[in-house]
XYZ file of C-alpha atoms in Angstrom:
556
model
C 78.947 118.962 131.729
C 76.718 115.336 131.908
C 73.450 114.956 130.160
C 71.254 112.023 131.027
C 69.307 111.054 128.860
C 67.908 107.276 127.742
C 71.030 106.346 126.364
C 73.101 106.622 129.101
C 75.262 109.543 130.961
C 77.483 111.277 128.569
C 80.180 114.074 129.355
C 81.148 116.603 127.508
C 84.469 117.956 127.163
C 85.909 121.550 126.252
C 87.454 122.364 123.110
C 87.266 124.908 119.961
C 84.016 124.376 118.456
C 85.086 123.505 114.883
C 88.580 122.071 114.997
C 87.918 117.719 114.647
C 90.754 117.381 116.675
C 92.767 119.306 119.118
C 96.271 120.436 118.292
C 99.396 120.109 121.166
C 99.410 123.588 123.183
C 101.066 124.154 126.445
C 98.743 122.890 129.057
C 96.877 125.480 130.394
C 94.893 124.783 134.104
C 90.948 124.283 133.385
C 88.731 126.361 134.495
C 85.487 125.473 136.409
C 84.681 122.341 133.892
C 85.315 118.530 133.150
C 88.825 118.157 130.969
C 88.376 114.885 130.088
C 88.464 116.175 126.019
C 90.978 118.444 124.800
C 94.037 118.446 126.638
C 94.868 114.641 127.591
C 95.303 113.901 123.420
C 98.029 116.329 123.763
C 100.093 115.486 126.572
C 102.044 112.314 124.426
C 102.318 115.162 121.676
C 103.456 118.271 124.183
C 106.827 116.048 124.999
C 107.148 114.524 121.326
C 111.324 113.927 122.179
C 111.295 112.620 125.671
C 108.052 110.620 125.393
C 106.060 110.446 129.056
C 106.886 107.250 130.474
C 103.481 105.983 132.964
C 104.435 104.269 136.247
C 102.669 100.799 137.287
C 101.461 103.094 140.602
C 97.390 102.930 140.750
C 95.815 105.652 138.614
C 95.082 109.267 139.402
C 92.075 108.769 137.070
C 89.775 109.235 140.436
C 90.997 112.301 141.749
C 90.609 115.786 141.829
C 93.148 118.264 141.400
C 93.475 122.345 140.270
C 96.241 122.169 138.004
C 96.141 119.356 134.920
C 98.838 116.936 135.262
C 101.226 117.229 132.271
C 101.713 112.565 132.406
C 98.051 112.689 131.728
C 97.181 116.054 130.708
C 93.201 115.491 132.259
C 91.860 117.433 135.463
C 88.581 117.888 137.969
C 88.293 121.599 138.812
C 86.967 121.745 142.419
C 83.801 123.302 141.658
C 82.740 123.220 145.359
C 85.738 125.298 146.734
C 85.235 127.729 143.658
C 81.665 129.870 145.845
C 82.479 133.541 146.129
C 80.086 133.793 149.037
C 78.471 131.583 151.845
C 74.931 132.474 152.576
C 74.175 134.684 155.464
C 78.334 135.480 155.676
C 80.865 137.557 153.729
C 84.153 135.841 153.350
C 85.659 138.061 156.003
C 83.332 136.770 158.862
C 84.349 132.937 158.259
C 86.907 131.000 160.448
C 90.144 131.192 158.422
C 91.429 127.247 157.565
C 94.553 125.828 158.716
C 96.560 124.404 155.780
C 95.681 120.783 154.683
C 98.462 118.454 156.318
C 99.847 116.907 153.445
C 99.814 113.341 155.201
C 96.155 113.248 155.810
C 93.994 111.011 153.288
C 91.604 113.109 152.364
C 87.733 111.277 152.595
C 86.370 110.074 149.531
C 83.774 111.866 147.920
C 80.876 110.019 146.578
C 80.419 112.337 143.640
C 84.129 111.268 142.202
C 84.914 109.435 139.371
C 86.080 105.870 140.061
C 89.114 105.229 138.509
C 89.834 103.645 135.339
C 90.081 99.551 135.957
C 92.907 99.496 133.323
C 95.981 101.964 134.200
C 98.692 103.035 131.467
C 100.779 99.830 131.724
C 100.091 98.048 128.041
C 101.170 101.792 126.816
C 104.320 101.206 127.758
C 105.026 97.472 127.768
C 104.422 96.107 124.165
C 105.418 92.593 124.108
C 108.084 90.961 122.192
C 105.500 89.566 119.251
C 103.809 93.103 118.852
C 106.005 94.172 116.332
C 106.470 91.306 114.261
C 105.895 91.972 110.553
C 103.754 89.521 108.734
C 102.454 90.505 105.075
C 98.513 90.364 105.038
C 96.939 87.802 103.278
C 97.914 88.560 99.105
C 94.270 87.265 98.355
C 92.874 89.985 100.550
C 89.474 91.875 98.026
C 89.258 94.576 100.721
C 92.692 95.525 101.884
C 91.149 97.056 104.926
C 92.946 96.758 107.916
C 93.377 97.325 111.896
C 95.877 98.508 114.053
C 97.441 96.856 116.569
C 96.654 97.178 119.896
C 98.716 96.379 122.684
C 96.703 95.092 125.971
C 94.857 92.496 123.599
C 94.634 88.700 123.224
C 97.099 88.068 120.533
C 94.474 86.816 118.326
C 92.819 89.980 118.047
C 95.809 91.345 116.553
C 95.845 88.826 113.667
C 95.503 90.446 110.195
C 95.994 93.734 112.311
C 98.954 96.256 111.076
C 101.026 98.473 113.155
C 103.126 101.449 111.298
C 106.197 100.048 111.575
C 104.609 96.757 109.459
C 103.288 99.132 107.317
C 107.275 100.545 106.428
C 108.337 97.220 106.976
C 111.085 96.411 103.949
C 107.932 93.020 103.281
C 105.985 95.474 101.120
C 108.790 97.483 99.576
C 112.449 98.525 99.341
C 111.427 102.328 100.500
C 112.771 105.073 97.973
C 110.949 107.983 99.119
C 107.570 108.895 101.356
C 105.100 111.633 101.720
C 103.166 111.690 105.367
C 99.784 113.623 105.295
C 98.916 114.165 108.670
C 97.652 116.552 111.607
C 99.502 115.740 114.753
C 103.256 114.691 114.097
C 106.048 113.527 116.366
C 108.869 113.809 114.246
C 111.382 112.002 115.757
C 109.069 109.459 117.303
C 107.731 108.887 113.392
C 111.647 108.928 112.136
C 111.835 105.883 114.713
C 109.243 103.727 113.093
C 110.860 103.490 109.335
C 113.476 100.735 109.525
C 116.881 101.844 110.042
C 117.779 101.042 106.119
C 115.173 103.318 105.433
C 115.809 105.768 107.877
C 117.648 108.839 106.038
C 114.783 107.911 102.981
C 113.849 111.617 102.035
C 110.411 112.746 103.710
C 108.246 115.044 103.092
C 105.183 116.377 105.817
C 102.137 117.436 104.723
C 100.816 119.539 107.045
C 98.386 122.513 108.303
C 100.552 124.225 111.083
C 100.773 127.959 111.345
C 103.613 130.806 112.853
C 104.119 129.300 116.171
C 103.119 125.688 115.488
C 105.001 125.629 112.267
C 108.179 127.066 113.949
C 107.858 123.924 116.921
C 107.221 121.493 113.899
C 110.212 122.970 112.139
C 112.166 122.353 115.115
C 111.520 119.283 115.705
C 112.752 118.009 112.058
C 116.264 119.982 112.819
C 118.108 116.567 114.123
C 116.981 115.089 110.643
C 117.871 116.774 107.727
C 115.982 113.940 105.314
C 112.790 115.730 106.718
C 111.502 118.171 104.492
C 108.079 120.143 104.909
C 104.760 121.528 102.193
C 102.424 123.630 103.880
C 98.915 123.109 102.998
C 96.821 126.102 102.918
C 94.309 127.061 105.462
C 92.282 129.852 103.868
C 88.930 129.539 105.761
C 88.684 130.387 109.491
C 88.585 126.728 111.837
C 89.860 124.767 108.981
C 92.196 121.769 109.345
C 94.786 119.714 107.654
C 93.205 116.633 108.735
C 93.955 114.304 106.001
C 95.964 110.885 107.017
C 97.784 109.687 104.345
C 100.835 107.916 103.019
C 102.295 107.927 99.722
C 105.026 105.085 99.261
C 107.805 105.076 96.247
C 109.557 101.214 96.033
C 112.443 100.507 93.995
C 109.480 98.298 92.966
C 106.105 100.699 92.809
C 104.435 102.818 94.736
C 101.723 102.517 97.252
C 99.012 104.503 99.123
C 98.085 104.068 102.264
C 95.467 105.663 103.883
C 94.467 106.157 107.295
C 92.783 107.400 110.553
C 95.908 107.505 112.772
C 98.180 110.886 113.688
C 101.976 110.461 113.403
C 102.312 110.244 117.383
C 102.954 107.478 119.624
C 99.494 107.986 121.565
C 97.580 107.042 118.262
C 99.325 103.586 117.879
C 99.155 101.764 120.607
C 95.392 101.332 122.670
C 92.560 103.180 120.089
C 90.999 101.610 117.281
C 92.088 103.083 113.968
C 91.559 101.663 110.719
C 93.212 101.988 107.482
C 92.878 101.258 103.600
C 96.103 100.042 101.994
C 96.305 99.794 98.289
C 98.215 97.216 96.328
C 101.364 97.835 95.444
C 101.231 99.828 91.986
C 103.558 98.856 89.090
C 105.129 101.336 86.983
C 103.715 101.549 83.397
C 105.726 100.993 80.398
C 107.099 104.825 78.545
C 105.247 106.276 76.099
C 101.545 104.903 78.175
C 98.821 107.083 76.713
C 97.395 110.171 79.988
C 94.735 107.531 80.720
C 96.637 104.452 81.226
C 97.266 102.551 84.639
C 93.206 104.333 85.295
C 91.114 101.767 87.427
C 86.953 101.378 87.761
C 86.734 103.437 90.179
C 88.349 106.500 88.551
C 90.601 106.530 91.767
C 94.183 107.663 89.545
C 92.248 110.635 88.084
C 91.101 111.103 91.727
C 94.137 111.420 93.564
C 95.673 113.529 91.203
C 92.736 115.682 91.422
C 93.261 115.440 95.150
C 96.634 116.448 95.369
C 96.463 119.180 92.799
C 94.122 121.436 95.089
C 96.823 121.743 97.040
C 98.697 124.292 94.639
C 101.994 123.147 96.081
C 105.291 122.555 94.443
C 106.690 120.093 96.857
C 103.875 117.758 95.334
C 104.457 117.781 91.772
C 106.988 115.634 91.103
C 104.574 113.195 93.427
C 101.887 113.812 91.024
C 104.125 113.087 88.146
C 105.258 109.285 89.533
C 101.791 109.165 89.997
C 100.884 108.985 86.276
C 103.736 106.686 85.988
C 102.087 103.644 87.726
C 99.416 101.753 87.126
C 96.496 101.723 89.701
C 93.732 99.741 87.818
C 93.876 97.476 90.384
C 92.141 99.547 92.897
C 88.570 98.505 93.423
C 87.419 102.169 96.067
C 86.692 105.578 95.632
C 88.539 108.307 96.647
C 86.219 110.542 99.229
C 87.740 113.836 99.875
C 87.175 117.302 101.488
C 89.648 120.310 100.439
C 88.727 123.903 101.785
C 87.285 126.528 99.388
C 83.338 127.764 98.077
C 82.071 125.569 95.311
C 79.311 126.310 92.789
C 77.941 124.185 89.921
C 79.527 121.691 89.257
C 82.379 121.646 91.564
C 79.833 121.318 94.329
C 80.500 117.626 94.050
C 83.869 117.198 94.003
C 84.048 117.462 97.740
C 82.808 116.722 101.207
C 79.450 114.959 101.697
C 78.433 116.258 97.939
C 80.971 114.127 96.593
C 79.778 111.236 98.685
C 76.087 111.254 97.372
C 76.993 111.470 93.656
C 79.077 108.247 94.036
C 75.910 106.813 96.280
C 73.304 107.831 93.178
C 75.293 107.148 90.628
C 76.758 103.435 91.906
C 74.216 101.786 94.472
C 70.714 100.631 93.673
C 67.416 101.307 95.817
C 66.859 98.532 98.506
C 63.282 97.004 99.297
C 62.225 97.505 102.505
C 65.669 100.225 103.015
C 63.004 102.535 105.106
C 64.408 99.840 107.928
C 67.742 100.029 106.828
C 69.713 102.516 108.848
C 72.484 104.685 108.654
C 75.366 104.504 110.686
C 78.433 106.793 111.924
C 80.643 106.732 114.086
C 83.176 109.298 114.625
C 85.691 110.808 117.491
C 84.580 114.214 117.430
C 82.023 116.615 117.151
C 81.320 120.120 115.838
C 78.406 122.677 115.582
C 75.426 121.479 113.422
C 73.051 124.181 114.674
C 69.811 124.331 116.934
C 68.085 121.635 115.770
C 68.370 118.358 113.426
C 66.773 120.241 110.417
C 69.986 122.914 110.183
C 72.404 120.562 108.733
C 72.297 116.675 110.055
C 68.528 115.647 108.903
C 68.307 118.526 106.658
C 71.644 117.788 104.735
C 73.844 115.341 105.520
C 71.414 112.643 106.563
C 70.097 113.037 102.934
C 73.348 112.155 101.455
C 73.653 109.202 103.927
C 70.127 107.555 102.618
C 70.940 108.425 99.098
C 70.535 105.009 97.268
C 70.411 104.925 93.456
C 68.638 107.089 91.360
C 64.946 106.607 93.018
C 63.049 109.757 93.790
C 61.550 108.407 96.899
C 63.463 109.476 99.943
C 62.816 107.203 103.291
C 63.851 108.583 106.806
C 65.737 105.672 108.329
C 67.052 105.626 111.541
C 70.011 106.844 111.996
C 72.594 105.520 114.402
C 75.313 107.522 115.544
C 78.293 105.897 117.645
C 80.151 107.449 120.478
C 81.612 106.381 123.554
C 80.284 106.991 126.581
C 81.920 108.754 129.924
C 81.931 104.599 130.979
C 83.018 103.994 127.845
C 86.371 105.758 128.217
C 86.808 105.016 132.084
C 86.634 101.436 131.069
C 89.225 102.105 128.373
C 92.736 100.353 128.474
C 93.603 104.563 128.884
C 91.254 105.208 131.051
C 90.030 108.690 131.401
C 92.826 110.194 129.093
C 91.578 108.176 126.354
C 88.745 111.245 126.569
C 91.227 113.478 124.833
C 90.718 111.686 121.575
C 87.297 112.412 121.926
C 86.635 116.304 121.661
C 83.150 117.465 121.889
C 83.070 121.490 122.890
C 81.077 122.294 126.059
C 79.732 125.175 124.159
C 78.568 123.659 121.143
C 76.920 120.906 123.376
C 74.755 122.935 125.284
C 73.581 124.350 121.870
C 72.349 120.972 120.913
C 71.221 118.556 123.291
C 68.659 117.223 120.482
C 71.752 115.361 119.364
C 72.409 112.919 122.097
C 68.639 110.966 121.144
C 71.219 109.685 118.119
C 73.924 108.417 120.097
C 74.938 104.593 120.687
C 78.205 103.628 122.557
C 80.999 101.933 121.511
C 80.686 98.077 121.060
C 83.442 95.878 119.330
C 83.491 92.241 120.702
C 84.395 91.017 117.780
C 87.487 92.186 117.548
C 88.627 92.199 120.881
C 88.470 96.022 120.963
C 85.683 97.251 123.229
C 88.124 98.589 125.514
C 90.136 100.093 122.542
C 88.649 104.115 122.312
C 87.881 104.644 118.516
C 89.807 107.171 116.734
C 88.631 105.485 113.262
C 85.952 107.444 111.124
C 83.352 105.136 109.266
C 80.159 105.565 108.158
C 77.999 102.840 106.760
C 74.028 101.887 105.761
C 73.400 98.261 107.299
C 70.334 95.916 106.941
C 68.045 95.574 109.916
C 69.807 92.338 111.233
C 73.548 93.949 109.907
C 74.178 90.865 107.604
C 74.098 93.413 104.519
C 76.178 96.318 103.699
C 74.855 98.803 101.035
C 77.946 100.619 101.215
C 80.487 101.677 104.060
C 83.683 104.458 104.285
C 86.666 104.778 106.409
C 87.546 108.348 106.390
C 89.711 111.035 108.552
C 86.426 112.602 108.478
C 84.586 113.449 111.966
C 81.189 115.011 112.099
C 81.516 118.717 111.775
C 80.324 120.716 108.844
C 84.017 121.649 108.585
C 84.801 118.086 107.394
C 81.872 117.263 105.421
C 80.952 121.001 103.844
C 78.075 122.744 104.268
C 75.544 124.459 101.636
C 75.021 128.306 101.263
C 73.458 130.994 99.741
C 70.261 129.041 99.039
C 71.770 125.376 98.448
C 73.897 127.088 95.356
C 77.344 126.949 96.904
C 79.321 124.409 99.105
C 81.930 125.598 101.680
C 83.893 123.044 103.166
C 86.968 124.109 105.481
C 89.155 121.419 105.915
C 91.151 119.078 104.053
C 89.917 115.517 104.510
C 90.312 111.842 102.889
C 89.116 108.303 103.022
C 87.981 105.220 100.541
C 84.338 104.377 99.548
C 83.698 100.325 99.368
C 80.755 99.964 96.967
C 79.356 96.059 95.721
C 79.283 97.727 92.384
C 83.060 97.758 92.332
C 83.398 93.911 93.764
C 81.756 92.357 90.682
C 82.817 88.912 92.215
C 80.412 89.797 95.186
C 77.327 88.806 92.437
C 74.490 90.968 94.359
C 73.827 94.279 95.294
C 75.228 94.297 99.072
C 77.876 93.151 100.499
C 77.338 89.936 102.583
C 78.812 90.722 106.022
C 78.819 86.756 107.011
C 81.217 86.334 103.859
C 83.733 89.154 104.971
C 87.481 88.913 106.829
C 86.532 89.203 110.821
C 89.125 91.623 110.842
C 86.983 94.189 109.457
C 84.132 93.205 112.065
C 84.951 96.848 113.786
C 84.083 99.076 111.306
C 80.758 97.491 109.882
C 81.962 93.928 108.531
C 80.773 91.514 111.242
C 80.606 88.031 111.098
C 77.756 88.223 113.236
C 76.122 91.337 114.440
C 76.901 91.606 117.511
C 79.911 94.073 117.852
C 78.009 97.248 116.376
C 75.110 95.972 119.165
C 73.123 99.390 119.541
C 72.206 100.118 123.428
């Protein structure tokens, strides 16, 4: 389905109306609508031990077929062939067809898709410098980071991280991992530690079920390092779609954590971000329970965090956790776990969580009426028949929450997603579109949401062409040389991410597990004012709300 509207065409794509993301299924032929959404993500997932490998012949991007292609797992349904009846005839009365001769070139149709510019080849052909570790700059405040992405100017990639930097023996010698995630390829992932690391005991975090489990399961049998915790899933449409690492050194431990899925698709041509801690020290024995805390409260956070998992295979993770010290740590911990909250507890999660940090640690703006807020996401979910139901009505007000002052301005609000352009520009092309799931049937339901929508801009960092599968959300000055605050997060926008109140606004339900970091001045005291100054930031963080200049978040 296409809607026109003033901000350009944009397509909509079929998938289940509350899942963020879609999970690898056999392909299954589409039926009567565009498959530009779902299905492509999956295809690099479907064949997770004999990756697809894409030829340098022109792309099929442009045309139609019945049955979606497993290479690129994206498909036109021939809508015009699909009539049950011509008028004035019954099917019985028409001239039967002679079979298509396979050698004739069939005539362009004007109402097809041009094909993607770009083709699959810097998917396949990374060159020689792409995977050269460097260790970031040690003076970096932010520790916010890029990935890689192959098809680039090199200098775009500066500053920029790939996983196999980010296991690279330059941060650590590796004793042990954990890898939160939602999509894995096991043996692709095994690939990316270096091979001194490679028999390093892992354990997956994930929120696979009977059949999925069982392929998951599988998959690990080759490695017997590999070892698995099931998160639980207790609410209908939730997800385990947390991206995280947890890293134990013969000399600390570090967090990482992240917007990218543990498959080869998710590391190569999207933008993805990623917050990487420093590396913690261990404290000395006999530290008092509150030792090795930082400002933020993040310790006490991520042990919160991982104890609402209610999983064994974690606790000796939580335990090194109070060994080390993470005072260093200058963000908050922002994270969604499934369950029904009251009191309290209401704000220990999802978009609750977020506006007690934002009225408790910011300060009202002059003039922050004309401040707006941004997001920018890769998919969508159900927010109801209009704006009042949950966007304006709920999580817009946790967006303009600033301080403690009563008064409570309607800013614009921006909110960024590519474009069906957008993606056929893409170094991917259309497939890229699988990244981007927005359900047909949801979309219909809410066509008031597309007046919010912006496309994709990021000249800054060379990544225009780059589909975002990063998660941020931000509240800019008019001209975007201030920041009031901004987040990185796994989390797309779907009430199942971000929660949703009941029974009269006296209980939260949030249905997924989520997770990202908070950047507030307040925490920066060497930033000496109540924003951060975007001219003054790294211009590798230009992407995701840090410009030098404004010009890469340019609205149109």
């Amino acid at each position: 389905m296409s809607q026109d509207s003033q901000h350009g065409k944009w397509t909509i794509s079929s998938s289940d109306d509350d899942n963020d993301e879609v999970k690898p299924e056999p392909a299954k032929p589409p039926v009567s609508s565009l498959a530009v959404g779902s299905e492509a993500r999956q295809s690099a997932a479907k064949n997770k031990l004999n990756p697809v490998k894409y030829e340098t012949s022109p792309s099929l991007a442009g045309k139609r077929k019945k049955v979606a292609s497993d290479s690129t797992g994206w498909a036109l349904s021939d809508s015009d062939e699909d009539d049950g009846e011509v008028k004035g005839k019954s099917l019985s009365d028409l001239p039967k067809k002679a079979p298509p001769n396979p050698k004739t070139k069939k005539p362009k149709v004007e109402s097809e898709r041009p094909p993607s510019p770009h083709g699959r080849l810097y998917y396949i052909d990374e060159p020689d410098d792409f995977f050269e570790s460097c260790l970031p700059p040690l003076n970096d405040t932010y520790r916010f980071y890029l990935n890689k992405v192959t098809g680039l100017e090199k200098k775009y990639n500066s500053g920029a991280l790939h996983i196999r930097d980010i296991l690279s023996p330059l941060f650590g010698t590796l004793k042990e991992s954990v890898q939160f995630n939602y999509c894995f390829d096991i043996a692709w992932m095994v690939k990316q530690y270096p091979s001194e690391f490679r028999d390093r005991p892992v354990l997956i975090v994930h929120g696979d079920k009977r059949e999925a489990k069982a392929r998951l399961i599988q998959q690990a049998q080759p490695f017997p390092h590999v070892r698995f915790c099931q998160a639980k899933l207790d609410i209908a449409f939730g997800t385990h779609h947390t991206k995280m690492m947890l890293l134990w050194y013969e000399e600390g431990f570090r967090v990482i954590i992240l917007t990218s899925n543990l498959i080869r698709a998710d590391w190569y041509q999207k933008t993805q971000g990623m917050w990487m801690s420093p590396l913690y020290p261990r404290l000395p024995k006999e530290s008092s329970a509150s030792a090795g805390e930082s400002p933020t409260f993040f310790k006490r956070d991520l042990l919160e965090y991982l104890a609402s998992y209610r999983a064994p295979e974690l606790e000796e993770w939580i335990q090194r956790i109070k060994e080390h010290d993470l005072s260093e740590t200058r963000v908050y911990l922002v994270g969604s776990t499934p369950g029904r909250y009251v009191g309290s507890d209401m704000e220990r999660w999802g978009h609750l969580r977020l506006r007690k940090l934002l009225y408790e640690h910011t300060n009202p703006i002059p003039g922050e009426e004309r401040w707006p807020v941004i997001g920018q996401f890769s998919s969508i979910g159900s927010m109801g028949l209009d704006k009042s139901k949950w966007l304006a009505g709920e999580f817009q007000r946790t967006l303009t929450t600033l301080g403690k002052s009563s008064l409570r301005p309607d800013p614009p609000m921006h909110l960024l997603y590519p474009s069906v352009e957008d993606v056929r520009m893409s170094l991917e092309g259309y497939p890229a579109g699988g990244s981007l799931p927005y359900s047909i049937q949801t979309a219909q339901k809410q066509l008031w949401l597309h007046s919010y929508f912006h496309r994709w801009k990021a000249e800054a960092t060379g990544r225009s062409h780059a589909m975002p599968h990063i998660k941020t959300y931000m509240r800019a000055s008019p001209d975007f040389s201030q920041l009031a605050w901004f987040l990185v997060t796994s989390a797309n926008l779907s009430k199942a991410a971000w929660g949703a109140l009941e029974k009269n606004n006296t209980q939260m339900m949030v249905r997924s597990y989520e997770l990202g970091v908070l950047y507030l001045p307040s925490a920066f005291i060497s930033l000496g004012s109540g924003t951060f100054l975007t001219a003054r930031l790294p211009t590798h963080m230009a992407t995701s709300g840090f410009p030098p200049d404004h010009t890469h978040t340019r609205l149109v």
